[in-house]
Amino acid sequence: MSSRITSAVSGTAGHRPGEAAIPCRDFDGDLWFAERPEVVDVAKALCGLCPLRAQCLAGALERREPWGVWGGQLLLDGAVIAHKRGRGRPRKHPAAA
């Protein structure tokens, strides 16, 4: 994870006092539409800091956004889903530790 994303998630991003951090304006938009589950988790964490989180999620649900992270939640086909499944076919048996 880049140091810029790490500082944003930890709340130490370089915004002026009194200036609200809007992560989707500060970072590459592809972050919110990532394929890899671990990158999606980063996007969700960044959204957790956003003062517009509730409005963002409400708007995305109203528009039935097809996919992406909106308001700190992962949407697929206009509905919130718990987590993003990795690419490829699911394992038939759990991986050995």
mmCIF file of N, CA, C and O in Angstrom:
data_model
loop_
_atom_site.group_PDB
_atom_site.id
_atom_site.type_symbol
_atom_site.label_atom_id
_atom_site.label_comp_id
_atom_site.label_asym_id
_atom_site.label_seq_id
_atom_site.Cartn_x
_atom_site.Cartn_y
_atom_site.Cartn_z
ATOM 1 N N MET A 1 0.858 -1.162 0.000
ATOM 2 C CA MET A 1 0.000 0.000 0.000
ATOM 3 C C MET A 1 0.905 1.226 0.000
ATOM 4 O O MET A 1 1.860 1.293 0.741
ATOM 5 N N SER A 2 0.570 2.216 -0.811
ATOM 6 C CA SER A 2 1.422 3.398 -0.884
ATOM 7 C C SER A 2 1.348 4.192 0.413
ATOM 8 O O SER A 2 0.379 4.110 1.159
ATOM 9 N N SER A 3 2.386 4.991 0.661
ATOM 10 C CA SER A 3 2.408 5.784 1.899
ATOM 11 C C SER A 3 1.289 6.818 1.907
ATOM 12 O O SER A 3 0.768 7.166 2.956
ATOM 13 N N ARG A 4 0.910 7.299 0.734
ATOM 14 C CA ARG A 4 -0.187 8.271 0.643
ATOM 15 C C ARG A 4 -1.507 7.640 1.085
ATOM 16 O O ARG A 4 -2.281 8.246 1.818
ATOM 17 N N ILE A 5 -1.761 6.406 0.654
ATOM 18 C CA ILE A 5 -2.983 5.710 1.065
ATOM 19 C C ILE A 5 -2.906 5.369 2.542
ATOM 20 O O ILE A 5 -3.873 5.550 3.275
ATOM 21 N N THR A 6 -1.758 4.910 3.010
ATOM 22 C CA THR A 6 -1.584 4.579 4.423
ATOM 23 C C THR A 6 -1.852 5.797 5.296
ATOM 24 O O THR A 6 -2.546 5.705 6.302
ATOM 25 N N SER A 7 -1.332 6.956 4.912
ATOM 26 C CA SER A 7 -1.564 8.157 5.725
ATOM 27 C C SER A 7 -3.022 8.584 5.678
ATOM 28 O O SER A 7 -3.558 9.066 6.665
ATOM 29 N N ALA A 8 -3.694 8.377 4.549
ATOM 30 C CA ALA A 8 -5.111 8.736 4.466
ATOM 31 C C ALA A 8 -5.952 7.823 5.344
ATOM 32 O O ALA A 8 -6.843 8.277 6.062
ATOM 33 N N VAL A 9 -5.675 6.523 5.304
ATOM 34 C CA VAL A 9 -6.429 5.570 6.119
ATOM 35 C C VAL A 9 -6.197 5.827 7.601
ATOM 36 O O VAL A 9 -7.114 5.722 8.408
ATOM 37 N N SER A 10 -4.984 6.221 7.972
ATOM 38 C CA SER A 10 -4.687 6.482 9.384
ATOM 39 C C SER A 10 -5.136 7.871 9.826
ATOM 40 O O SER A 10 -5.014 8.220 10.988
ATOM 41 N N GLY A 11 -5.647 8.666 8.889
ATOM 42 C CA GLY A 11 -6.145 9.993 9.242
ATOM 43 C C GLY A 11 -5.084 11.072 9.269
ATOM 44 O O GLY A 11 -5.321 12.149 9.797
ATOM 45 N N THR A 12 -3.923 10.799 8.676
ATOM 46 C CA THR A 12 -2.855 11.785 8.699
ATOM 47 C C THR A 12 -2.602 12.389 7.315
ATOM 48 O O THR A 12 -1.521 12.891 7.049
ATOM 49 N N ALA A 13 -3.589 12.336 6.452
ATOM 50 C CA ALA A 13 -3.427 12.883 5.099
ATOM 51 C C ALA A 13 -3.232 14.394 5.174
ATOM 52 O O ALA A 13 -3.675 15.048 6.107
ATOM 53 N N GLY A 14 -2.582 14.950 4.156
ATOM 54 C CA GLY A 14 -2.221 16.360 4.174
ATOM 55 C C GLY A 14 -3.320 17.313 3.744
ATOM 56 O O GLY A 14 -3.211 17.948 2.708
ATOM 57 N N HIS A 15 -4.372 17.440 4.521
ATOM 58 C CA HIS A 15 -5.424 18.417 4.243
ATOM 59 C C HIS A 15 -5.285 19.580 5.204
ATOM 60 O O HIS A 15 -4.836 19.422 6.338
ATOM 61 N N ARG A 16 -5.685 20.747 4.761
ATOM 62 C CA ARG A 16 -5.644 21.923 5.622
ATOM 63 C C ARG A 16 -6.672 21.803 6.729
ATOM 64 O O ARG A 16 -7.697 21.153 6.552
ATOM 65 N N PRO A 17 -6.426 22.422 7.874
ATOM 66 C CA PRO A 17 -7.401 22.396 8.976
ATOM 67 C C PRO A 17 -8.755 22.917 8.501
ATOM 68 O O PRO A 17 -8.838 23.917 7.804
ATOM 69 N N GLY A 18 -9.807 22.203 8.859
ATOM 70 C CA GLY A 18 -11.156 22.599 8.481
ATOM 71 C C GLY A 18 -11.564 22.136 7.090
ATOM 72 O O GLY A 18 -12.707 22.279 6.706
ATOM 73 N N GLU A 19 -10.629 21.561 6.346
ATOM 74 C CA GLU A 19 -10.932 21.083 4.999
ATOM 75 C C GLU A 19 -11.290 19.602 5.076
ATOM 76 O O GLU A 19 -10.533 18.803 5.606
ATOM 77 N N ALA A 20 -12.454 19.260 4.575
ATOM 78 C CA ALA A 20 -12.896 17.871 4.602
ATOM 79 C C ALA A 20 -12.138 17.048 3.567
ATOM 80 O O ALA A 20 -11.924 17.501 2.442
ATOM 81 N N ALA A 21 -11.734 15.859 3.957
ATOM 82 C CA ALA A 21 -11.070 14.944 3.034
ATOM 83 C C ALA A 21 -12.133 14.159 2.277
ATOM 84 O O ALA A 21 -12.993 13.529 2.879
ATOM 85 N N ILE A 22 -12.094 14.221 0.970
ATOM 86 C CA ILE A 22 -12.994 13.462 0.108
ATOM 87 C C ILE A 22 -12.106 12.481 -0.661
ATOM 88 O O ILE A 22 -11.547 12.835 -1.704
ATOM 89 N N PRO A 23 -11.929 11.270 -0.142
ATOM 90 C CA PRO A 23 -10.951 10.345 -0.725
ATOM 91 C C PRO A 23 -11.130 10.075 -2.215
ATOM 92 O O PRO A 23 -10.138 9.964 -2.928
ATOM 93 N N CYS A 24 -12.348 9.967 -2.697
ATOM 94 C CA CYS A 24 -12.532 9.648 -4.117
ATOM 95 C C CYS A 24 -12.082 10.799 -5.023
ATOM 96 O O CYS A 24 -11.856 10.593 -6.216
ATOM 97 N N ARG A 25 -11.914 11.976 -4.461
ATOM 98 C CA ARG A 25 -11.370 13.101 -5.226
ATOM 99 C C ARG A 25 -9.853 13.165 -5.135
ATOM 100 O O ARG A 25 -9.205 13.767 -5.976
ATOM 101 N N ASP A 26 -9.305 12.567 -4.090
ATOM 102 C CA ASP A 26 -7.869 12.645 -3.836
ATOM 103 C C ASP A 26 -7.069 11.487 -4.417
ATOM 104 O O ASP A 26 -5.866 11.584 -4.561
ATOM 105 N N PHE A 27 -7.719 10.369 -4.714
ATOM 106 C CA PHE A 27 -7.027 9.172 -5.188
ATOM 107 C C PHE A 27 -7.571 8.760 -6.552
ATOM 108 O O PHE A 27 -8.666 9.157 -6.948
ATOM 109 N N ASP A 28 -6.815 7.928 -7.229
ATOM 110 C CA ASP A 28 -7.189 7.410 -8.539
ATOM 111 C C ASP A 28 -8.550 6.719 -8.463
ATOM 112 O O ASP A 28 -8.777 5.869 -7.606
ATOM 113 N N GLY A 29 -9.434 7.064 -9.356
ATOM 114 C CA GLY A 29 -10.778 6.498 -9.373
ATOM 115 C C GLY A 29 -10.821 4.997 -9.549
ATOM 116 O O GLY A 29 -11.776 4.336 -9.123
ATOM 117 N N ASP A 30 -9.783 4.422 -10.151
ATOM 118 C CA ASP A 30 -9.739 2.971 -10.344
ATOM 119 C C ASP A 30 -9.712 2.217 -9.019
ATOM 120 O O ASP A 30 -10.103 1.050 -8.966
ATOM 121 N N LEU A 31 -9.280 2.881 -7.972
ATOM 122 C CA LEU A 31 -9.227 2.244 -6.662
ATOM 123 C C LEU A 31 -10.610 1.761 -6.227
ATOM 124 O O LEU A 31 -10.755 0.711 -5.618
ATOM 125 N N TRP A 32 -11.650 2.504 -6.554
ATOM 126 C CA TRP A 32 -13.012 2.181 -6.131
ATOM 127 C C TRP A 32 -13.679 1.151 -7.036
ATOM 128 O O TRP A 32 -14.799 0.737 -6.779
ATOM 129 N N PHE A 33 -12.990 0.735 -8.079
ATOM 130 C CA PHE A 33 -13.521 -0.265 -9.005
ATOM 131 C C PHE A 33 -12.500 -1.370 -9.235
ATOM 132 O O PHE A 33 -12.415 -1.946 -10.311
ATOM 133 N N ALA A 34 -11.730 -1.679 -8.211
ATOM 134 C CA ALA A 34 -10.636 -2.644 -8.308
ATOM 135 C C ALA A 34 -11.158 -4.070 -8.433
ATOM 136 O O ALA A 34 -12.250 -4.396 -7.967
ATOM 137 N N GLU A 35 -10.339 -4.909 -9.022
ATOM 138 C CA GLU A 35 -10.652 -6.332 -9.157
ATOM 139 C C GLU A 35 -10.202 -7.133 -7.935
ATOM 140 O O GLU A 35 -10.855 -8.086 -7.547
ATOM 141 N N ARG A 36 -9.082 -6.750 -7.345
ATOM 142 C CA ARG A 36 -8.508 -7.513 -6.234
ATOM 143 C C ARG A 36 -9.201 -7.171 -4.921
ATOM 144 O O ARG A 36 -9.326 -6.004 -4.560
ATOM 145 N N PRO A 37 -9.643 -8.186 -4.182
ATOM 146 C CA PRO A 37 -10.352 -7.949 -2.914
ATOM 147 C C PRO A 37 -9.573 -7.097 -1.920
ATOM 148 O O PRO A 37 -10.163 -6.266 -1.222
ATOM 149 N N GLU A 38 -8.241 -7.255 -1.849
ATOM 150 C CA GLU A 38 -7.464 -6.470 -0.879
ATOM 151 C C GLU A 38 -7.447 -4.990 -1.249
ATOM 152 O O GLU A 38 -7.395 -4.126 -0.374
ATOM 153 N N VAL A 39 -7.532 -4.667 -2.536
ATOM 154 C CA VAL A 39 -7.590 -3.268 -2.970
ATOM 155 C C VAL A 39 -8.977 -2.695 -2.667
ATOM 156 O O VAL A 39 -9.107 -1.539 -2.253
ATOM 157 N N VAL A 40 -10.006 -3.504 -2.836
ATOM 158 C CA VAL A 40 -11.369 -3.085 -2.490
ATOM 159 C C VAL A 40 -11.439 -2.750 -0.997
ATOM 160 O O VAL A 40 -12.057 -1.755 -0.605
ATOM 161 N N ASP A 41 -10.771 -3.549 -0.173
ATOM 162 C CA ASP A 41 -10.756 -3.277 1.270
ATOM 163 C C ASP A 41 -10.100 -1.934 1.581
ATOM 164 O O ASP A 41 -10.535 -1.217 2.493
ATOM 165 N N VAL A 42 -9.064 -1.574 0.831
ATOM 166 C CA VAL A 42 -8.419 -0.266 1.012
ATOM 167 C C VAL A 42 -9.401 0.846 0.663
ATOM 168 O O VAL A 42 -9.531 1.829 1.399
ATOM 169 N N ALA A 43 -10.104 0.695 -0.451
ATOM 170 C CA ALA A 43 -11.087 1.707 -0.860
ATOM 171 C C ALA A 43 -12.167 1.869 0.204
ATOM 172 O O ALA A 43 -12.557 2.999 0.543
ATOM 173 N N LYS A 44 -12.648 0.756 0.743
ATOM 174 C CA LYS A 44 -13.672 0.823 1.782
ATOM 175 C C LYS A 44 -13.144 1.548 3.015
ATOM 176 O O LYS A 44 -13.860 2.342 3.633
ATOM 177 N N ALA A 45 -11.886 1.295 3.371
ATOM 178 C CA ALA A 45 -11.286 1.965 4.527
ATOM 179 C C ALA A 45 -11.167 3.465 4.288
ATOM 180 O O ALA A 45 -11.434 4.265 5.188
ATOM 181 N N LEU A 46 -10.779 3.857 3.089
ATOM 182 C CA LEU A 46 -10.681 5.281 2.768
ATOM 183 C C LEU A 46 -12.049 5.952 2.856
ATOM 184 O O LEU A 46 -12.167 7.073 3.338
ATOM 185 N N CYS A 47 -13.083 5.277 2.407
ATOM 186 C CA CYS A 47 -14.439 5.831 2.482
ATOM 187 C C CYS A 47 -14.877 6.056 3.925
ATOM 188 O O CYS A 47 -15.699 6.940 4.192
ATOM 189 N N GLY A 48 -14.337 5.274 4.836
ATOM 190 C CA GLY A 48 -14.711 5.409 6.233
ATOM 191 C C GLY A 48 -14.379 6.773 6.812
ATOM 192 O O GLY A 48 -14.948 7.186 7.807
ATOM 193 N N LEU A 49 -13.472 7.502 6.170
ATOM 194 C CA LEU A 49 -13.072 8.825 6.625
ATOM 195 C C LEU A 49 -13.884 9.951 5.993
ATOM 196 O O LEU A 49 -13.737 11.104 6.364
ATOM 197 N N CYS A 50 -14.697 9.631 5.013
ATOM 198 C CA CYS A 50 -15.359 10.649 4.197
ATOM 199 C C CYS A 50 -16.618 11.198 4.865
ATOM 200 O O CYS A 50 -17.489 10.431 5.293
ATOM 201 N N PRO A 51 -16.764 12.511 4.909
ATOM 202 C CA PRO A 51 -17.968 13.109 5.495
ATOM 203 C C PRO A 51 -19.209 12.936 4.612
ATOM 204 O O PRO A 51 -20.326 13.152 5.072
ATOM 205 N N LEU A 52 -19.033 12.516 3.362
ATOM 206 C CA LEU A 52 -20.156 12.335 2.446
ATOM 207 C C LEU A 52 -20.553 10.871 2.290
ATOM 208 O O LEU A 52 -21.339 10.521 1.407
ATOM 209 N N ARG A 53 -20.034 10.024 3.158
ATOM 210 C CA ARG A 53 -20.237 8.581 3.038
ATOM 211 C C ARG A 53 -21.716 8.201 2.939
ATOM 212 O O ARG A 53 -22.109 7.438 2.058
ATOM 213 N N ALA A 54 -22.546 8.686 3.818
ATOM 214 C CA ALA A 54 -23.962 8.304 3.830
ATOM 215 C C ALA A 54 -24.673 8.753 2.552
ATOM 216 O O ALA A 54 -25.446 7.984 1.960
ATOM 217 N N GLN A 55 -24.413 9.989 2.112
ATOM 218 C CA GLN A 55 -25.048 10.490 0.894
ATOM 219 C C GLN A 55 -24.567 9.724 -0.334
ATOM 220 O O GLN A 55 -25.339 9.456 -1.253
ATOM 221 N N CYS A 56 -23.289 9.379 -0.351
ATOM 222 C CA CYS A 56 -22.712 8.626 -1.462
ATOM 223 C C CYS A 56 -23.390 7.268 -1.588
ATOM 224 O O CYS A 56 -23.804 6.858 -2.677
ATOM 225 N N LEU A 57 -23.510 6.554 -0.475
ATOM 226 C CA LEU A 57 -24.135 5.237 -0.492
ATOM 227 C C LEU A 57 -25.607 5.340 -0.889
ATOM 228 O O LEU A 57 -26.086 4.557 -1.715
ATOM 229 N N ALA A 58 -26.316 6.301 -0.329
ATOM 230 C CA ALA A 58 -27.735 6.466 -0.659
ATOM 231 C C ALA A 58 -27.923 6.743 -2.156
ATOM 232 O O ALA A 58 -28.807 6.166 -2.798
ATOM 233 N N GLY A 59 -27.096 7.610 -2.716
ATOM 234 C CA GLY A 59 -27.183 7.915 -4.142
ATOM 235 C C GLY A 59 -26.872 6.709 -5.008
ATOM 236 O O GLY A 59 -27.536 6.460 -6.023
ATOM 237 N N ALA A 60 -25.854 5.940 -4.618
ATOM 238 C CA ALA A 60 -25.483 4.754 -5.391
ATOM 239 C C ALA A 60 -26.593 3.704 -5.363
ATOM 240 O O ALA A 60 -26.892 3.084 -6.389
ATOM 241 N N LEU A 61 -27.218 3.525 -4.213
ATOM 242 C CA LEU A 61 -28.321 2.573 -4.122
ATOM 243 C C LEU A 61 -29.517 3.047 -4.942
ATOM 244 O O LEU A 61 -30.166 2.250 -5.622
ATOM 245 N N GLU A 62 -29.788 4.342 -4.892
ATOM 246 C CA GLU A 62 -30.900 4.898 -5.669
ATOM 247 C C GLU A 62 -30.668 4.729 -7.171
ATOM 248 O O GLU A 62 -31.590 4.413 -7.914
ATOM 249 N N ARG A 63 -29.424 4.937 -7.605
ATOM 250 C CA ARG A 63 -29.079 4.801 -9.030
ATOM 251 C C ARG A 63 -28.853 3.359 -9.438
ATOM 252 O O ARG A 63 -28.674 3.072 -10.612
ATOM 253 N N ARG A 64 -28.824 2.450 -8.445
ATOM 254 C CA ARG A 64 -28.536 1.033 -8.672
ATOM 255 C C ARG A 64 -27.216 0.874 -9.432
ATOM 256 O O ARG A 64 -27.146 0.253 -10.489
ATOM 257 N N GLU A 65 -26.164 1.485 -8.849
ATOM 258 C CA GLU A 65 -24.837 1.402 -9.457
ATOM 259 C C GLU A 65 -24.489 -0.057 -9.716
ATOM 260 O O GLU A 65 -24.702 -0.905 -8.854
ATOM 261 N N PRO A 66 -23.946 -0.370 -10.878
ATOM 262 C CA PRO A 66 -23.674 -1.770 -11.209
ATOM 263 C C PRO A 66 -22.564 -2.408 -10.383
ATOM 264 O O PRO A 66 -22.613 -3.598 -10.100
ATOM 265 N N TRP A 67 -21.558 -1.623 -9.964
ATOM 266 C CA TRP A 67 -20.482 -2.187 -9.157
ATOM 267 C C TRP A 67 -19.585 -1.092 -8.633
ATOM 268 O O TRP A 67 -19.677 0.055 -9.064
ATOM 269 N N GLY A 68 -18.736 -1.453 -7.685
ATOM 270 C CA GLY A 68 -17.780 -0.513 -7.128
ATOM 271 C C GLY A 68 -18.009 -0.267 -5.652
ATOM 272 O O GLY A 68 -18.964 -0.763 -5.055
ATOM 273 N N VAL A 69 -17.091 0.484 -5.063
ATOM 274 C CA VAL A 69 -17.198 0.875 -3.658
ATOM 275 C C VAL A 69 -17.845 2.255 -3.611
ATOM 276 O O VAL A 69 -17.352 3.199 -4.222
ATOM 277 N N TRP A 70 -18.942 2.338 -2.911
ATOM 278 C CA TRP A 70 -19.703 3.583 -2.771
ATOM 279 C C TRP A 70 -20.062 3.749 -1.297
ATOM 280 O O TRP A 70 -20.640 2.848 -0.698
ATOM 281 N N GLY A 71 -19.718 4.870 -0.720
ATOM 282 C CA GLY A 71 -20.063 5.127 0.674
ATOM 283 C C GLY A 71 -19.510 4.087 1.631
ATOM 284 O O GLY A 71 -20.118 3.785 2.643
ATOM 285 N N GLY A 72 -18.374 3.518 1.298
ATOM 286 C CA GLY A 72 -17.748 2.536 2.173
ATOM 287 C C GLY A 72 -18.301 1.132 2.053
ATOM 288 O O GLY A 72 -17.925 0.251 2.817
ATOM 289 N N GLN A 73 -19.200 0.916 1.112
ATOM 290 C CA GLN A 73 -19.785 -0.407 0.913
ATOM 291 C C GLN A 73 -19.495 -0.885 -0.505
ATOM 292 O O GLN A 73 -19.407 -0.075 -1.433
ATOM 293 N N LEU A 74 -19.401 -2.174 -0.679
ATOM 294 C CA LEU A 74 -19.188 -2.758 -1.994
ATOM 295 C C LEU A 74 -20.539 -3.067 -2.610
ATOM 296 O O LEU A 74 -21.361 -3.758 -2.003
ATOM 297 N N LEU A 75 -20.767 -2.534 -3.803
ATOM 298 C CA LEU A 75 -22.021 -2.774 -4.503
ATOM 299 C C LEU A 75 -21.791 -3.659 -5.720
ATOM 300 O O LEU A 75 -20.767 -3.551 -6.395
ATOM 301 N N LEU A 76 -22.752 -4.514 -5.979
ATOM 302 C CA LEU A 76 -22.772 -5.332 -7.174
ATOM 303 C C LEU A 76 -24.217 -5.414 -7.632
ATOM 304 O O LEU A 76 -25.096 -5.789 -6.843
ATOM 305 N N ASP A 77 -24.464 -5.030 -8.853
ATOM 306 C CA ASP A 77 -25.817 -5.014 -9.412
ATOM 307 C C ASP A 77 -26.795 -4.219 -8.546
ATOM 308 O O ASP A 77 -27.933 -4.613 -8.324
ATOM 309 N N GLY A 78 -26.325 -3.088 -8.019
ATOM 310 C CA GLY A 78 -27.181 -2.183 -7.278
ATOM 311 C C GLY A 78 -27.473 -2.578 -5.845
ATOM 312 O O GLY A 78 -28.300 -1.950 -5.193
ATOM 313 N N ALA A 79 -26.810 -3.605 -5.335
ATOM 314 C CA ALA A 79 -27.048 -4.047 -3.958
ATOM 315 C C ALA A 79 -25.718 -4.178 -3.217
ATOM 316 O O ALA A 79 -24.691 -4.503 -3.814
ATOM 317 N N VAL A 80 -25.759 -3.943 -1.913
ATOM 318 C CA VAL A 80 -24.565 -4.080 -1.076
ATOM 319 C C VAL A 80 -24.249 -5.564 -0.915
ATOM 320 O O VAL A 80 -25.147 -6.372 -0.653
ATOM 321 N N ILE A 81 -22.971 -5.912 -1.090
ATOM 322 C CA ILE A 81 -22.522 -7.285 -0.841
ATOM 323 C C ILE A 81 -21.435 -7.243 0.225
ATOM 324 O O ILE A 81 -20.755 -6.230 0.397
ATOM 325 N N ALA A 82 -21.255 -8.340 0.937
ATOM 326 C CA ALA A 82 -20.334 -8.370 2.077
ATOM 327 C C ALA A 82 -18.872 -8.268 1.666
ATOM 328 O O ALA A 82 -18.101 -7.563 2.289
ATOM 329 N N HIS A 83 -18.473 -8.989 0.632
ATOM 330 C CA HIS A 83 -17.068 -8.983 0.224
ATOM 331 C C HIS A 83 -16.948 -9.359 -1.244
ATOM 332 O O HIS A 83 -17.844 -9.950 -1.820
ATOM 333 N N LYS A 84 -15.832 -9.001 -1.799
ATOM 334 C CA LYS A 84 -15.563 -9.311 -3.201
ATOM 335 C C LYS A 84 -14.866 -10.656 -3.275
ATOM 336 O O LYS A 84 -13.882 -10.892 -2.598
ATOM 337 N N ARG A 85 -15.393 -11.506 -4.089
ATOM 338 C CA ARG A 85 -14.764 -12.802 -4.314
ATOM 339 C C ARG A 85 -13.594 -12.633 -5.261
ATOM 340 O O ARG A 85 -13.661 -11.857 -6.201
ATOM 341 N N GLY A 86 -12.536 -13.346 -5.019
ATOM 342 C CA GLY A 86 -11.380 -13.293 -5.903
ATOM 343 C C GLY A 86 -11.722 -13.819 -7.287
ATOM 344 O O GLY A 86 -12.727 -14.503 -7.481
ATOM 345 N N ARG A 87 -10.875 -13.491 -8.249
ATOM 346 C CA ARG A 87 -11.091 -13.958 -9.615
ATOM 347 C C ARG A 87 -10.893 -15.459 -9.699
ATOM 348 O O ARG A 87 -10.169 -16.054 -8.925
ATOM 349 N N GLY A 88 -11.518 -16.049 -10.668
ATOM 350 C CA GLY A 88 -11.347 -17.475 -10.906
ATOM 351 C C GLY A 88 -12.404 -18.308 -10.217
ATOM 352 O O GLY A 88 -13.309 -17.810 -9.561
ATOM 353 N N ARG A 89 -12.262 -19.584 -10.394
ATOM 354 C CA ARG A 89 -13.220 -20.536 -9.851
ATOM 355 C C ARG A 89 -12.957 -20.744 -8.357
ATOM 356 O O ARG A 89 -11.804 -20.881 -7.936
ATOM 357 N N PRO A 90 -14.008 -20.812 -7.535
ATOM 358 C CA PRO A 90 -13.799 -21.061 -6.098
ATOM 359 C C PRO A 90 -13.212 -22.457 -5.874
ATOM 360 O O PRO A 90 -13.466 -23.378 -6.635
ATOM 361 N N ARG A 91 -12.445 -22.601 -4.811
ATOM 362 C CA ARG A 91 -11.870 -23.903 -4.477
ATOM 363 C C ARG A 91 -12.951 -24.869 -4.036
ATOM 364 O O ARG A 91 -13.893 -24.469 -3.356
ATOM 365 N N LYS A 92 -12.789 -26.124 -4.396
ATOM 366 C CA LYS A 92 -13.722 -27.156 -3.928
ATOM 367 C C LYS A 92 -13.442 -27.514 -2.475
ATOM 368 O O LYS A 92 -14.328 -27.861 -1.730
ATOM 369 N N HIS A 93 -12.154 -27.450 -2.113
ATOM 370 C CA HIS A 93 -11.737 -27.776 -0.758
ATOM 371 C C HIS A 93 -10.896 -26.624 -0.226
ATOM 372 O O HIS A 93 -10.142 -26.022 -0.971
ATOM 373 N N PRO A 94 -10.998 -26.321 1.067
ATOM 374 C CA PRO A 94 -10.182 -25.231 1.623
ATOM 375 C C PRO A 94 -8.691 -25.510 1.405
ATOM 376 O O PRO A 94 -8.255 -26.659 1.426
ATOM 377 N N ALA A 95 -7.942 -24.458 1.198
ATOM 378 C CA ALA A 95 -6.506 -24.579 1.013
ATOM 379 C C ALA A 95 -5.853 -25.038 2.307
ATOM 380 O O ALA A 95 -6.253 -24.645 3.402
ATOM 381 N N ALA A 96 -4.836 -25.870 2.184
ATOM 382 C CA ALA A 96 -4.099 -26.339 3.361
ATOM 383 C C ALA A 96 -3.270 -25.200 3.912
ATOM 384 O O ALA A 96 -2.692 -24.403 3.173
ATOM 385 N N ALA A 97 -3.198 -25.096 5.232
ATOM 386 C CA ALA A 97 -2.459 -24.003 5.871
ATOM 387 C C ALA A 97 -0.989 -24.249 5.932
ATOM 388 O O ALA A 97 -0.405 -25.201 5.825
#
